[in-house]
Amino acid sequence: MARSKEFDERAALDAAMQVFWEKGYEATSLSDLTARMGIQRTSLYATFGDKQSLFLACLAKYSEATMAYYQAKLQKETTIREAIRSCFADIIAAAYDAKPNRGCFSINTMVELAPHDPEFARITRHNQTQLQVLFQQAIERGMETGELAEKLDAAAVSRSLVVYMAGLLVTLKSKPEREFVEDSLSTLLQLLK
Amino acid sequence: MARSKEFDERAALDAAMQVFWEKGYEATSLSDLTARMGIQRTSLYATFGDKQSLFLACLAKYSEATMAYYQAKLQKETTIREAIRSCFADIIAAAYDAKPNRGCFSINTMVELAPHDPEFARITRHNQTQLQVLFQQAIERGMETGELAEKLDAAAVSRSLVVYMAGLLVTLKSKPEREFVEDSLSTLLQLLK
DNA sequence: ATAATTCCGTACCGATCAGTACAAAAAGGA
DNA sequence: TCCTTTTTGTACTGATCGGTACGGAATTAT
């Protein structure tokens, strides 16, 4: 038999995800990846395939983690309204903490790759839709419990929320005044009344 | 004296803008630029400086044109509400016509360059703010004429609008179902009631 | 210990990148 | 017509890109 791998595949994939998330696809070089992953070029190709395959694996990993995060968050808070507000507030808080501000991996990919590649358009569109469904289900729960008004169109409102979230993630990349995004968020949440 | 330029500087700049708008900064090569601009490499450097200088000139040209477009649009329509709806409706319509979907040059730049370059963060943030002011002024006019409710917070609502617009431009890059974005838009415009 | 098998490190591939040197060509002023 | 000045086209620079060939090192089974 042969020797076994000397590195942790999951850890390496996670490191690659960080690089792609921060720099995007084109701006990330194979040297960037191997340096951060702590493995050699040859090992990378043998384990993850070429650059695009690795990127796809990273994006999938990110999507799963993110969906699990939002699913948990939307069920934990005391009220639906507060849960949703908390999702957006966390995004704002993270943007002013992190350096540099990475935003959302899926949204970044949507901007960089979706327009020229139908496969990436499909994947990122799917991620967006998954998130919208989570919001819709949360809103519907809120309507059932009486927390939210019965007249709400849960599908339409949740669609507004995810479109707005994409806008928030993008806008934060320019480091606007906190007041700017916080005012916009407060206003948006009036849609839940 | 010497010979005069053989090409139209404005036309060349406009051509460069189209390429950068469509492909972004990094993905655009000097060869892409010279091919579309119809000039030689040397002429490009002599006239516009290096790649980044040319990009900045293109972004400035785009911003001026876009602001003029929105300023005119927000004053032309019959009602403020309809004028604003029309701004967003045009974005949606353009996204399904154009191939590929270029979105907004300034927003694209915000995603690609702002996180790693404070100068680009400043420029794109400024563009975003300028647009927000246009919306705010329009809303204030609507409140004065009685078209819109007096209780509106024009600044906060206009901030929501531009954040949402960024989200719309980004979301459209994944070619979602029209229903998706149209539902979200109808819902968002309830903020103007 | 030895053989078999897999991983790892280096060094390289052709292609392309942004940017430039240089000389021929062209145009204006005299 | 001739000289000066600028533009233009070609060909090149060193660097970096994604991807790979290949041999030595390490590890397991025999």
Short mmCIF file of C-alpha atoms (C1' of nucleotides) in Angstrom, two decimals:
data_model
loop_
_atom_site.label_atom_id
_atom_site.label_comp_id
_atom_site.label_asym_id
_atom_site.label_seq_id
_atom_site.Cartn_x
_atom_site.Cartn_y
_atom_site.Cartn_z
CA MET A 1 0.00 0.00 0.00
CA ALA A 2 0.91 3.59 -0.24
CA ARG A 3 1.39 6.38 2.21
CA SER A 4 -1.60 8.43 3.39
CA LYS A 5 -2.32 12.12 2.88
CA GLU A 6 -0.30 14.47 5.00
CA PHE A 7 -2.88 17.26 5.12
CA ASP A 8 -6.47 17.62 6.24
CA GLU A 9 -8.66 17.81 3.18
CA ARG A 10 -11.44 19.70 4.89
CA ALA A 11 -9.06 22.23 6.39
CA ALA A 12 -7.43 22.76 3.01
CA LEU A 13 -10.82 23.23 1.35
CA ASP A 14 -11.80 25.70 4.02
CA ALA A 15 -8.60 27.65 3.47
CA ALA A 16 -9.24 27.74 -0.26
CA MET A 17 -12.76 29.00 0.42
CA GLN A 18 -11.37 31.88 2.45
CA VAL A 19 -9.10 32.95 -0.40
CA PHE A 20 -11.78 32.71 -3.10
CA TRP A 21 -14.27 34.44 -0.84
CA GLU A 22 -11.89 37.30 -0.24
CA LYS A 23 -10.40 37.75 -3.71
CA GLY A 24 -12.86 36.23 -6.16
CA TYR A 25 -12.09 33.72 -8.86
CA GLU A 26 -9.86 35.46 -11.38
CA ALA A 27 -7.84 37.45 -8.87
CA THR A 28 -6.94 34.30 -6.97
CA SER A 29 -3.85 32.58 -8.32
CA LEU A 30 -2.76 29.01 -7.83
CA SER A 31 0.13 30.38 -5.77
CA ASP A 32 -2.32 32.21 -3.47
CA LEU A 33 -4.20 28.97 -2.98
CA THR A 34 -1.28 26.67 -2.29
CA ALA A 35 0.26 29.20 0.09
CA ARG A 36 -2.91 29.53 2.18
CA MET A 37 -3.85 25.87 1.97
CA GLY A 38 -0.38 24.80 3.01
CA ILE A 39 -0.10 22.18 0.28
CA GLN A 40 1.79 21.78 -2.95
CA ARG A 41 0.52 22.51 -6.41
CA THR A 42 0.53 18.84 -7.37
CA SER A 43 -1.41 17.81 -4.28
CA LEU A 44 -4.02 20.41 -5.03
CA TYR A 45 -4.63 19.09 -8.53
CA ALA A 46 -4.61 15.48 -7.37
CA THR A 47 -7.11 16.14 -4.58
CA PHE A 48 -9.42 18.84 -5.90
CA GLY A 49 -8.96 18.90 -9.66
CA ASP A 50 -8.37 22.13 -11.50
CA LYS A 51 -9.03 25.67 -10.31
CA GLN A 52 -12.66 25.76 -11.36
CA SER A 53 -13.47 22.44 -9.69
CA LEU A 54 -11.92 23.65 -6.48
CA PHE A 55 -13.88 26.88 -6.72
CA LEU A 56 -17.13 24.99 -7.19
CA ALA A 57 -16.38 22.84 -4.16
CA CYS A 58 -15.68 25.94 -2.09
CA LEU A 59 -18.88 27.62 -3.23
CA ALA A 60 -20.91 24.52 -2.36
CA LYS A 61 -19.34 24.32 1.06
CA TYR A 62 -20.07 27.98 1.66
CA SER A 63 -23.67 27.67 0.56
CA GLU A 64 -24.37 24.73 2.84
CA ALA A 65 -22.83 26.47 5.82
CA THR A 66 -24.66 29.71 5.13
CA MET A 67 -28.06 28.10 4.69
CA ALA A 68 -27.62 26.15 7.92
CA TYR A 69 -26.67 29.38 9.64
CA TYR A 70 -29.77 31.24 8.50
CA GLN A 71 -32.06 28.32 9.13
CA ALA A 72 -30.89 28.12 12.73
CA LYS A 73 -31.02 31.87 13.19
CA LEU A 74 -34.55 32.23 11.88
CA GLN A 75 -35.82 29.67 14.38
CA LYS A 76 -33.93 30.80 17.43
CA GLU A 77 -34.93 34.40 18.06
CA THR A 78 -37.94 35.33 20.11
CA THR A 79 -39.92 36.88 17.31
CA ILE A 80 -39.77 36.50 13.55
CA ARG A 81 -39.41 40.20 13.13
CA GLU A 82 -36.45 40.30 15.47
CA ALA A 83 -34.90 37.23 13.85
CA ILE A 84 -34.99 38.87 10.45
CA ARG A 85 -33.66 42.13 11.78
CA SER A 86 -30.86 40.23 13.43
CA CYS A 87 -29.84 38.62 10.14
CA PHE A 88 -29.33 42.01 8.56
CA ALA A 89 -27.79 43.57 11.65
CA ASP A 90 -25.17 40.83 11.71
CA ILE A 91 -24.24 41.56 8.12
CA ILE A 92 -23.78 45.23 8.92
CA ALA A 93 -21.76 44.49 12.03
CA ALA A 94 -19.51 42.04 10.19
CA ALA A 95 -18.83 44.55 7.44
CA TYR A 96 -17.36 47.08 9.83
CA ASP A 97 -15.37 44.50 11.75
CA ALA A 98 -13.77 42.50 8.98
CA LYS A 99 -10.84 43.72 7.00
CA PRO A 100 -11.17 43.47 4.15
CA ASN A 101 -14.93 43.23 3.87
CA ARG A 102 -15.61 39.99 2.02
CA GLY A 103 -19.35 40.26 1.75
CA CYS A 104 -21.13 37.09 0.66
CA PHE A 105 -19.27 34.50 -1.40
CA SER A 106 -22.36 33.61 -3.40
CA ILE A 107 -23.26 37.22 -4.19
CA ASN A 108 -19.67 37.98 -5.13
CA THR A 109 -19.75 35.03 -7.51
CA MET A 110 -23.06 36.18 -8.93
CA VAL A 111 -21.46 39.46 -9.88
CA GLU A 112 -18.19 38.10 -11.18
CA LEU A 113 -19.11 34.88 -12.94
CA ALA A 114 -22.87 34.57 -13.44
CA PRO A 115 -23.15 37.01 -16.37
CA HIS A 116 -20.74 35.01 -18.50
CA ASP A 117 -21.39 31.47 -17.31
CA PRO A 118 -24.87 29.92 -17.16
CA GLU A 119 -23.72 27.27 -14.69
CA PHE A 120 -22.66 29.87 -12.14
CA ALA A 121 -25.85 31.80 -12.84
CA ARG A 122 -27.83 28.69 -12.00
CA ILE A 123 -25.93 27.96 -8.80
CA THR A 124 -26.07 31.47 -7.40
CA ARG A 125 -29.71 31.88 -8.42
CA HIS A 126 -30.45 28.66 -6.58
CA ASN A 127 -28.69 29.90 -3.45
CA GLN A 128 -30.68 33.13 -3.60
CA THR A 129 -33.92 31.19 -3.96
CA GLN A 130 -33.10 28.85 -1.09
CA LEU A 131 -32.58 31.80 1.19
CA GLN A 132 -35.78 33.40 0.01
CA VAL A 133 -37.69 30.24 0.89
CA LEU A 134 -36.25 30.31 4.40
CA PHE A 135 -37.47 33.87 4.83
CA GLN A 136 -40.85 33.05 3.37
CA GLN A 137 -41.35 30.14 5.75
CA ALA A 138 -40.36 32.33 8.68
CA ILE A 139 -42.82 35.00 7.63
CA GLU A 140 -45.57 32.42 7.22
CA ARG A 141 -44.88 31.14 10.72
CA GLY A 142 -45.12 34.70 11.99
CA MET A 143 -48.46 35.14 10.28
CA GLU A 144 -49.80 31.95 11.80
CA THR A 145 -48.85 32.93 15.30
CA GLY A 146 -50.38 36.32 14.82
CA GLU A 147 -47.12 38.20 15.16
CA LEU A 148 -47.31 39.46 11.60
CA ALA A 149 -50.33 40.84 9.77
CA GLU A 150 -52.40 38.30 7.87
CA LYS A 151 -52.52 40.42 4.76
CA LEU A 152 -48.81 40.05 4.05
CA ASP A 153 -47.75 38.38 0.82
CA ALA A 154 -45.08 36.16 2.32
CA ALA A 155 -43.54 35.19 -1.03
CA ALA A 156 -43.32 38.75 -2.33
CA VAL A 157 -42.01 40.20 0.91
CA SER A 158 -39.36 37.52 1.25
CA ARG A 159 -38.27 38.26 -2.29
CA SER A 160 -37.83 41.89 -1.37
CA LEU A 161 -35.80 40.86 1.62
CA VAL A 162 -33.27 38.80 -0.30
CA VAL A 163 -32.93 41.39 -3.05
CA TYR A 164 -32.36 44.01 -0.39
CA MET A 165 -29.86 41.75 1.35
CA ALA A 166 -27.85 41.47 -1.84
CA GLY A 167 -27.89 45.25 -2.08
CA LEU A 168 -26.79 45.61 1.50
CA LEU A 169 -23.87 43.22 1.05
CA VAL A 170 -22.74 45.10 -2.03
CA THR A 171 -23.25 48.59 -0.64
CA LEU A 172 -21.23 47.73 2.46
CA LYS A 173 -18.20 47.06 0.30
CA SER A 174 -17.84 50.80 -0.18
CA LYS A 175 -17.86 51.39 3.60
CA PRO A 176 -20.77 53.84 3.71
CA GLU A 177 -21.67 55.70 6.87
CA ARG A 178 -23.31 53.32 9.31
CA GLU A 179 -26.25 55.67 9.49
CA PHE A 180 -26.81 55.18 5.78
CA VAL A 181 -27.37 51.42 5.94
CA GLU A 182 -29.07 51.45 9.33
CA ASP A 183 -31.63 53.98 8.17
CA SER A 184 -32.27 51.90 5.09
CA LEU A 185 -32.73 48.75 7.15
CA SER A 186 -35.19 50.31 9.57
CA THR A 187 -37.21 51.58 6.65
CA LEU A 188 -37.18 48.25 4.88
CA LEU A 189 -38.44 46.36 7.91
CA GLN A 190 -41.62 48.40 7.78
CA LEU A 191 -42.58 45.97 5.06
CA LEU A 192 -43.14 43.44 7.83
CA LYS A 193 -45.92 45.46 9.41
CA MET B 1 4.03 71.00 -36.48
CA ALA B 2 3.04 67.42 -36.15
CA ARG B 3 0.25 65.31 -37.49
CA SER B 4 -3.08 65.22 -35.69
CA LYS B 5 -4.76 62.30 -34.00
CA GLU B 6 -6.40 59.83 -36.31
CA PHE B 7 -9.06 58.65 -33.88
CA ASP B 8 -11.88 60.23 -31.90
CA GLU B 9 -10.82 60.38 -28.28
CA ARG B 10 -14.37 60.41 -26.95
CA ALA B 11 -15.42 57.48 -29.10
CA ALA B 12 -12.37 55.53 -27.97
CA LEU B 13 -13.10 56.30 -24.33
CA ASP B 14 -16.67 55.22 -24.81
CA ALA B 15 -15.55 51.95 -26.35
CA ALA B 16 -13.21 51.33 -23.44
CA MET B 17 -16.06 52.01 -21.05
CA GLN B 18 -18.17 49.36 -22.75
CA VAL B 19 -15.43 46.76 -22.31
CA PHE B 20 -14.72 47.57 -18.67
CA TRP B 21 -18.44 47.72 -17.94
CA GLU B 22 -18.95 44.29 -19.43
CA LYS B 23 -15.88 42.46 -18.18
CA GLY B 24 -14.67 44.36 -15.13
CA TYR B 25 -11.14 45.56 -14.47
CA GLU B 26 -8.99 42.48 -14.07
CA ALA B 27 -10.68 40.40 -16.74
CA THR B 28 -10.17 43.13 -19.31
CA SER B 29 -6.83 42.89 -21.10
CA LEU B 30 -5.01 45.58 -23.00
CA SER B 31 -5.67 43.56 -26.13
CA ASP B 32 -9.42 43.60 -25.44
CA LEU B 33 -9.24 47.35 -25.07
CA THR B 34 -7.21 48.16 -28.17
CA ALA B 35 -9.32 45.81 -30.27
CA ARG B 36 -12.61 47.43 -29.24
CA MET B 37 -11.24 50.98 -29.22
CA GLY B 38 -9.73 50.55 -32.66
CA ILE B 39 -6.40 52.06 -31.68
CA GLN B 40 -2.91 50.79 -31.06
CA ARG B 41 -1.37 49.98 -27.73
CA THR B 42 1.02 52.90 -27.93
CA SER B 43 -1.73 55.37 -28.75
CA LEU B 44 -3.71 54.16 -25.75
CA TYR B 45 -0.86 54.78 -23.35
CA ALA B 46 -0.03 58.14 -24.92
CA THR B 47 -3.61 59.35 -24.75
CA PHE B 48 -5.08 57.80 -21.61
CA GLY B 49 -2.13 56.68 -19.50
CA ASP B 50 -2.02 53.22 -18.01
CA LYS B 51 -4.84 50.75 -17.53
CA GLN B 52 -5.97 52.12 -14.18
CA SER B 53 -6.07 55.73 -15.39
CA LEU B 54 -8.17 54.68 -18.33
CA PHE B 55 -10.49 52.75 -16.05
CA LEU B 56 -10.93 55.77 -13.79
CA ALA B 57 -11.76 57.95 -16.78
CA CYS B 58 -14.32 55.41 -17.95
CA LEU B 59 -15.92 55.20 -14.53
CA ALA B 60 -16.16 58.97 -14.28
CA LYS B 61 -17.76 59.19 -17.72
CA TYR B 62 -20.25 56.49 -16.76
CA SER B 63 -21.16 58.17 -13.50
CA GLU B 64 -21.82 61.52 -15.14
CA ALA B 65 -23.98 59.98 -17.82
CA THR B 66 -25.92 57.88 -15.32
CA MET B 67 -26.61 60.73 -12.93
CA ALA B 68 -27.81 62.91 -15.79
CA TYR B 69 -30.07 60.07 -16.91
CA TYR B 70 -31.70 59.64 -13.50
CA GLN B 71 -31.98 63.35 -12.89
CA ALA B 72 -33.89 63.76 -16.13
CA LYS B 73 -36.03 60.70 -15.52
CA LEU B 74 -37.06 61.73 -12.03
CA GLN B 75 -38.33 65.06 -13.31
CA LYS B 76 -40.08 63.89 -16.43
CA GLU B 77 -42.70 61.40 -15.33
CA THR B 78 -46.17 62.42 -14.28
CA THR B 79 -45.88 61.34 -10.66
CA ILE B 80 -42.90 60.79 -8.41
CA ARG B 81 -44.10 57.34 -7.58
CA GLU B 82 -44.33 56.42 -11.23
CA ALA B 83 -40.97 58.00 -11.97
CA ILE B 84 -39.30 55.87 -9.34
CA ARG B 85 -41.08 52.74 -10.44
CA SER B 86 -39.96 53.47 -13.96
CA CYS B 87 -36.30 53.67 -12.90
CA PHE B 88 -36.46 50.17 -11.50
CA ALA B 89 -38.62 48.79 -14.27
CA ASP B 90 -36.07 49.97 -16.82
CA ILE B 91 -33.32 48.12 -14.99
CA ILE B 92 -35.35 44.93 -15.04
CA ALA B 93 -36.23 45.32 -18.69
CA ALA B 94 -32.61 46.00 -19.66
CA ALA B 95 -31.42 42.92 -17.80
CA TYR B 96 -33.56 40.59 -19.87
CA ASP B 97 -32.74 42.31 -23.15
CA ALA B 98 -28.99 42.68 -22.94
CA LYS B 99 -26.62 39.84 -23.51
CA PRO B 100 -24.60 39.62 -21.44
CA ASN B 101 -26.22 41.50 -18.60
CA ARG B 102 -23.75 44.20 -17.62
CA GLY B 103 -25.61 45.62 -14.66
CA CYS B 104 -24.25 48.92 -13.36
CA PHE B 105 -20.62 49.82 -13.93
CA SER B 106 -20.34 51.56 -10.57
CA ILE B 107 -21.88 48.70 -8.61
CA ASN B 108 -19.71 46.19 -10.44
CA THR B 109 -16.68 48.25 -9.49
CA MET B 110 -17.87 48.45 -5.90
CA VAL B 111 -17.85 44.68 -5.73
CA GLU B 112 -14.60 44.07 -7.56
CA LEU B 113 -12.34 46.89 -6.44
CA ALA B 114 -13.76 48.76 -3.45
CA PRO B 115 -12.90 46.14 -0.80
CA HIS B 116 -9.20 46.29 -1.59
CA ASP B 117 -8.77 49.91 -2.69
CA PRO B 118 -9.96 52.87 -0.60
CA GLU B 119 -9.95 55.16 -3.61
CA PHE B 120 -12.43 53.01 -5.48
CA ALA B 121 -14.46 52.64 -2.29
CA ARG B 122 -14.65 56.42 -2.08
CA ILE B 123 -15.65 56.88 -5.70
CA THR B 124 -18.36 54.23 -5.74
CA ARG B 125 -19.68 55.33 -2.35
CA HIS B 126 -19.94 58.85 -3.72
CA ASN B 127 -21.86 57.64 -6.76
CA GLN B 128 -24.25 55.76 -4.52
CA THR B 129 -24.77 58.83 -2.36
CA GLN B 130 -25.35 61.11 -5.34
CA LEU B 131 -28.09 58.83 -6.56
CA GLN B 132 -29.62 58.66 -3.12
CA VAL B 133 -29.78 62.45 -3.00
CA LEU B 134 -31.61 62.50 -6.32
CA PHE B 135 -34.20 60.08 -4.95
CA GLN B 136 -34.49 62.03 -1.73
CA GLN B 137 -35.14 65.28 -3.56
CA ALA B 138 -37.75 63.59 -5.71
CA ILE B 139 -39.50 62.19 -2.66
CA GLU B 140 -39.43 65.59 -0.97
CA ARG B 141 -41.03 67.13 -4.04
CA GLY B 142 -43.69 64.44 -3.91
CA MET B 143 -44.37 65.23 -0.28
CA GLU B 144 -44.71 68.93 -1.00
CA THR B 145 -47.21 68.41 -3.77
CA GLY B 146 -49.19 66.08 -1.59
CA GLU B 147 -48.62 63.06 -3.78
CA LEU B 148 -46.73 61.27 -1.02
CA ALA B 149 -47.59 61.07 2.65
CA GLU B 150 -46.11 63.79 4.84
CA LYS B 151 -44.90 61.33 7.43
CA LEU B 152 -42.29 59.79 5.12
CA ASP B 153 -38.64 60.04 6.11
CA ALA B 154 -37.33 61.05 2.69
CA ALA B 155 -33.68 60.44 3.58
CA ALA B 156 -34.25 56.99 5.04
CA VAL B 157 -36.60 55.85 2.29
CA SER B 158 -34.25 57.04 -0.44
CA ARG B 159 -31.46 55.11 1.25
CA SER B 160 -33.56 51.99 1.13
CA LEU B 161 -34.22 52.59 -2.52
CA VAL B 162 -30.58 52.79 -3.55
CA VAL B 163 -29.60 49.80 -1.43
CA TYR B 164 -32.44 47.86 -3.01
CA MET B 165 -31.38 49.05 -6.45
CA ALA B 166 -27.91 47.66 -5.88
CA GLY B 167 -29.49 44.38 -4.88
CA LEU B 168 -31.69 44.35 -7.93
CA LEU B 169 -28.77 44.96 -10.27
CA VAL B 170 -26.83 42.15 -8.66
CA THR B 171 -29.70 39.70 -8.44
CA LEU B 172 -30.51 40.19 -12.11
CA LYS B 173 -27.08 38.89 -13.05
CA SER B 174 -28.26 35.40 -12.17
CA LYS B 175 -31.27 35.74 -14.49
CA PRO B 176 -33.97 34.99 -11.93
CA GLU B 177 -37.58 34.48 -12.91
CA ARG B 178 -39.10 37.84 -13.85
CA GLU B 179 -41.82 37.20 -11.32
CA PHE B 180 -39.21 37.08 -8.61
CA VAL B 181 -37.89 40.60 -9.13
CA GLU B 182 -41.22 42.09 -10.11
CA ASP B 183 -42.85 40.83 -6.93
CA SER B 184 -40.00 42.25 -4.91
CA LEU B 185 -40.28 45.61 -6.63
CA SER B 186 -44.03 45.93 -6.08
CA THR B 187 -43.51 45.13 -2.44
CA LEU B 188 -40.69 47.59 -2.04
CA LEU B 189 -42.68 50.45 -3.52
CA GLN B 190 -45.14 50.14 -0.68
CA LEU B 191 -42.54 52.09 1.26
CA LEU B 192 -43.69 55.12 -0.71
CA LYS B 193 -47.20 54.98 0.69
"C1'" DA C 1 14.41 -5.62 4.83
"C1'" DT C 2 12.31 -5.15 0.47
"C1'" DA C 3 9.02 -4.07 -2.89
"C1'" DA C 4 5.01 -1.55 -4.21
"C1'" DT C 5 2.54 2.52 -4.26
"C1'" DT C 6 1.40 7.09 -3.32
"C1'" DC C 7 2.66 11.70 -2.15
"C1'" DC C 8 5.60 15.62 -2.43
"C1'" DG C 9 8.85 19.19 -4.28
"C1'" DT C 10 11.01 21.22 -8.13
"C1'" DA C 11 11.34 22.65 -12.34
"C1'" DC C 12 9.29 23.41 -16.32
"C1'" DC C 13 5.57 24.20 -20.22
"C1'" DG C 14 3.27 27.51 -23.58
"C1'" DA C 15 0.30 31.35 -23.14
"C1'" DT C 16 -0.82 35.70 -21.70
"C1'" DC C 17 -0.29 39.65 -18.92
"C1'" DA C 18 0.80 45.12 -18.57
"C1'" DG C 19 3.89 48.05 -20.27
"C1'" DT C 20 7.72 49.96 -23.52
"C1'" DA C 21 11.58 50.76 -27.17
"C1'" DC C 22 12.09 51.97 -31.59
"C1'" DA C 23 11.78 53.06 -36.27
"C1'" DA C 24 8.84 53.91 -40.18
"C1'" DA C 25 5.04 56.66 -41.74
"C1'" DA C 26 2.28 60.63 -41.89
"C1'" DA C 27 1.00 65.36 -41.43
"C1'" DG C 28 1.59 70.38 -40.57
"C1'" DG C 29 4.50 74.75 -41.07
"C1'" DA C 30 7.98 76.98 -43.64
"C1'" DT D 1 10.03 70.82 -50.98
"C1'" DC D 2 12.02 69.86 -46.71
"C1'" DC D 3 12.23 69.64 -41.81
"C1'" DT D 4 10.10 68.85 -37.44
"C1'" DT D 5 6.93 66.60 -34.56
"C1'" DT D 6 3.62 63.27 -33.37
"C1'" DT D 7 1.26 58.96 -34.41
"C1'" DT D 8 1.44 54.45 -35.59
"C1'" DG D 9 2.73 49.48 -36.03
"C1'" DT D 10 5.74 45.88 -34.65
"C1'" DA D 11 8.27 43.51 -31.73
"C1'" DC D 12 9.91 42.98 -27.48
"C1'" DT D 13 10.49 42.98 -22.10
"C1'" DG D 14 10.22 40.49 -17.56
"C1'" DA D 15 6.68 38.64 -14.87
"C1'" DT D 16 2.95 35.73 -13.92
"C1'" DC D 17 -0.69 32.83 -15.25
"C1'" DG D 18 -2.86 27.73 -14.97
"C1'" DG D 19 -1.37 23.32 -15.52
"C1'" DT D 20 1.95 19.24 -15.75
"C1'" DA D 21 6.18 15.93 -16.12
"C1'" DC D 22 9.10 13.61 -13.42
"C1'" DG D 23 12.11 11.81 -10.00
"C1'" DG D 24 13.04 11.27 -5.19
"C1'" DA D 25 11.01 10.70 -0.53
"C1'" DA D 26 7.96 8.55 2.53
"C1'" DT D 27 4.91 5.00 4.01
"C1'" DT D 28 2.53 0.61 4.03
"C1'" DA D 29 2.13 -4.47 3.08
"C1'" DT D 30 4.65 -8.43 2.44
#
